[in-house]
Amino acid sequence: MKKFLTAIFSIAGTTCALAQEAPTSPLEFSGSVDTYYKYDFAKRPNIPTSFVSDHNSVSLGMIDLALKKKTGKASFVGEISFGPRGQT
C-alpha cells in the first residue's frame, strides 16, 4: 500500500501543465482621470489650495490618455494630458 501511495503522489507531483501565451494586442490603450472633491466644515466660501479652490465642489485635475505599441525588442509610448494639472 505504501508503494502504491508513493507512486500516486510521485505521478501527481510530476505532472506538467502547458502554458499558452495570451495573444498580444497590436496597440494598447490606457488612461486615467484625476478628480477632486472639497468640503470645508467651516463653510468658508473660498480657501485656495493647490487642487480645489471652491467650497463644496468637484474639480477636474487631469485626464491622461496613453497608447503603447510593442514590436519585438522595441516599444513605443505616446501620452497626452488635458486639464489644469496636465499643463504643468
PDB file of C-alpha atoms in Angstrom:
ATOM      1  CA  MET A   1       0.000   0.000   0.000  1.00  0.00           C
ATOM      2  CA  LYS A   2       2.875   2.373   0.789  1.00  0.00           C
ATOM      3  CA  LYS A   3       4.400   1.760  -2.640  1.00  0.00           C
ATOM      4  CA  PHE A   4       1.054   2.400  -4.309  1.00  0.00           C
ATOM      5  CA  LEU A   5       0.540   5.734  -2.485  1.00  0.00           C
ATOM      6  CA  THR A   6       4.145   6.742  -3.184  1.00  0.00           C
ATOM      7  CA  ALA A   7       3.638   6.020  -6.881  1.00  0.00           C
ATOM      8  CA  ILE A   8       0.381   8.005  -6.997  1.00  0.00           C
ATOM      9  CA  PHE A   9       1.894  11.030  -5.235  1.00  0.00           C
ATOM     10  CA  SER A  10       5.042  10.993  -7.363  1.00  0.00           C
ATOM     11  CA  ILE A  11       2.952  10.837 -10.559  1.00  0.00           C
ATOM     12  CA  ALA A  12       0.693  13.635  -9.309  1.00  0.00           C
ATOM     13  CA  GLY A  13       3.710  15.735  -8.367  1.00  0.00           C
ATOM     14  CA  THR A  14       5.397  15.373 -11.743  1.00  0.00           C
ATOM     15  CA  THR A  15       2.525  16.376 -13.989  1.00  0.00           C
ATOM     16  CA  CYS A  16       3.289  19.338 -16.158  1.00  0.00           C
ATOM     17  CA  ALA A  17       0.960  21.986 -17.464  1.00  0.00           C
ATOM     18  CA  LEU A  18       1.378  23.637 -20.812  1.00  0.00           C
ATOM     19  CA  ALA A  19       1.091  27.389 -20.560  1.00  0.00           C
ATOM     20  CA  GLN A  20      -0.337  29.180 -23.531  1.00  0.00           C
ATOM     21  CA  GLU A  21       0.679  32.724 -24.249  1.00  0.00           C
ATOM     22  CA  ALA A  22      -2.141  35.201 -24.374  1.00  0.00           C
ATOM     23  CA  PRO A  23      -2.468  36.863 -27.755  1.00  0.00           C
ATOM     24  CA  THR A  24      -0.951  40.318 -27.614  1.00  0.00           C
ATOM     25  CA  SER A  25      -2.890  43.278 -28.837  1.00  0.00           C
ATOM     26  CA  PRO A  26      -1.133  45.293 -31.514  1.00  0.00           C
ATOM     27  CA  LEU A  27      -1.966  48.557 -29.737  1.00  0.00           C
ATOM     28  CA  GLU A  28      -2.674  49.145 -26.033  1.00  0.00           C
ATOM     29  CA  PHE A  29      -4.889  51.981 -24.823  1.00  0.00           C
ATOM     30  CA  SER A  30      -4.866  53.189 -21.221  1.00  0.00           C
ATOM     31  CA  GLY A  31      -5.738  56.302 -19.295  1.00  0.00           C
ATOM     32  CA  SER A  32      -6.765  57.896 -16.058  1.00  0.00           C
ATOM     33  CA  VAL A  33      -8.917  60.706 -14.697  1.00  0.00           C
ATOM     34  CA  ASP A  34      -7.800  62.796 -11.733  1.00  0.00           C
ATOM     35  CA  THR A  35     -10.691  64.478  -9.866  1.00  0.00           C
ATOM     36  CA  TYR A  36     -11.023  66.194  -6.507  1.00  0.00           C
ATOM     37  CA  TYR A  37     -13.869  66.975  -4.130  1.00  0.00           C
ATOM     38  CA  LYS A  38     -13.535  69.620  -1.433  1.00  0.00           C
ATOM     39  CA  TYR A  39     -15.855  70.176   1.506  1.00  0.00           C
ATOM     40  CA  ASP A  40     -14.886  72.680   4.189  1.00  0.00           C
ATOM     41  CA  PHE A  41     -16.587  72.027   7.524  1.00  0.00           C
ATOM     42  CA  ALA A  42     -16.116  75.712   8.463  1.00  0.00           C
ATOM     43  CA  LYS A  43     -18.068  76.539   5.267  1.00  0.00           C
ATOM     44  CA  ARG A  44     -15.790  79.341   4.159  1.00  0.00           C
ATOM     45  CA  PRO A  45     -16.570  80.242   0.542  1.00  0.00           C
ATOM     46  CA  ASN A  46     -13.050  80.144  -0.918  1.00  0.00           C
ATOM     47  CA  ILE A  47      -9.922  78.717   0.651  1.00  0.00           C
ATOM     48  CA  PRO A  48      -7.392  78.369  -2.151  1.00  0.00           C
ATOM     49  CA  THR A  49      -5.496  75.124  -2.242  1.00  0.00           C
ATOM     50  CA  SER A  50      -3.293  73.622  -4.899  1.00  0.00           C
ATOM     51  CA  PHE A  51      -6.067  71.403  -6.256  1.00  0.00           C
ATOM     52  CA  VAL A  52      -9.541  72.850  -5.463  1.00  0.00           C
ATOM     53  CA  SER A  53     -10.464  76.439  -4.641  1.00  0.00           C
ATOM     54  CA  ASP A  54     -14.272  76.438  -4.225  1.00  0.00           C
ATOM     55  CA  HIS A  55     -16.139  75.106  -1.186  1.00  0.00           C
ATOM     56  CA  ASN A  56     -18.314  72.003  -1.747  1.00  0.00           C
ATOM     57  CA  SER A  57     -17.149  71.438  -5.315  1.00  0.00           C
ATOM     58  CA  VAL A  58     -15.784  68.779  -7.616  1.00  0.00           C
ATOM     59  CA  SER A  59     -12.836  69.713  -9.821  1.00  0.00           C
ATOM     60  CA  LEU A  60     -11.053  68.015 -12.653  1.00  0.00           C
ATOM     61  CA  GLY A  61      -7.302  67.773 -12.212  1.00  0.00           C
ATOM     62  CA  MET A  62      -6.216  65.906 -15.324  1.00  0.00           C
ATOM     63  CA  ILE A  63      -7.332  63.450 -17.996  1.00  0.00           C
ATOM     64  CA  ASP A  64      -4.490  61.277 -19.244  1.00  0.00           C
ATOM     65  CA  LEU A  65      -4.617  59.087 -22.371  1.00  0.00           C
ATOM     66  CA  ALA A  66      -1.806  56.733 -23.382  1.00  0.00           C
ATOM     67  CA  LEU A  67      -1.060  54.497 -26.370  1.00  0.00           C
ATOM     68  CA  LYS A  68       1.546  51.742 -26.309  1.00  0.00           C
ATOM     69  CA  LYS A  69       2.859  49.609 -29.152  1.00  0.00           C
ATOM     70  CA  LYS A  70       5.361  46.791 -28.716  1.00  0.00           C
ATOM     71  CA  THR A  71       7.177  45.273 -31.678  1.00  0.00           C
ATOM     72  CA  GLY A  72       9.910  42.762 -30.972  1.00  0.00           C
ATOM     73  CA  LYS A  73      12.502  44.317 -28.668  1.00  0.00           C
ATOM     74  CA  ALA A  74      11.303  47.894 -29.204  1.00  0.00           C
ATOM     75  CA  SER A  75       8.296  49.602 -27.711  1.00  0.00           C
ATOM     76  CA  PHE A  76       6.726  52.981 -28.378  1.00  0.00           C
ATOM     77  CA  VAL A  77       4.644  55.035 -25.954  1.00  0.00           C
ATOM     78  CA  GLY A  78       2.573  58.148 -26.615  1.00  0.00           C
ATOM     79  CA  GLU A  79       0.848  60.045 -23.840  1.00  0.00           C
ATOM     80  CA  ILE A  80      -1.340  63.151 -23.858  1.00  0.00           C
ATOM     81  CA  SER A  81      -2.821  65.019 -20.896  1.00  0.00           C
ATOM     82  CA  PHE A  82      -5.660  67.532 -20.585  1.00  0.00           C
ATOM     83  CA  GLY A  83      -6.664  69.757 -17.681  1.00  0.00           C
ATOM     84  CA  PRO A  84      -5.036  72.190 -15.265  1.00  0.00           C
ATOM     85  CA  ARG A  85      -2.538  69.684 -13.844  1.00  0.00           C
ATOM     86  CA  GLY A  86      -1.743  68.330 -17.310  1.00  0.00           C
ATOM     87  CA  GLN A  87      -0.382  71.728 -18.328  1.00  0.00           C
ATOM     88  CA  THR A  88       2.414  71.854 -15.731  1.00  0.00           C
TER      89      THR A  88
END
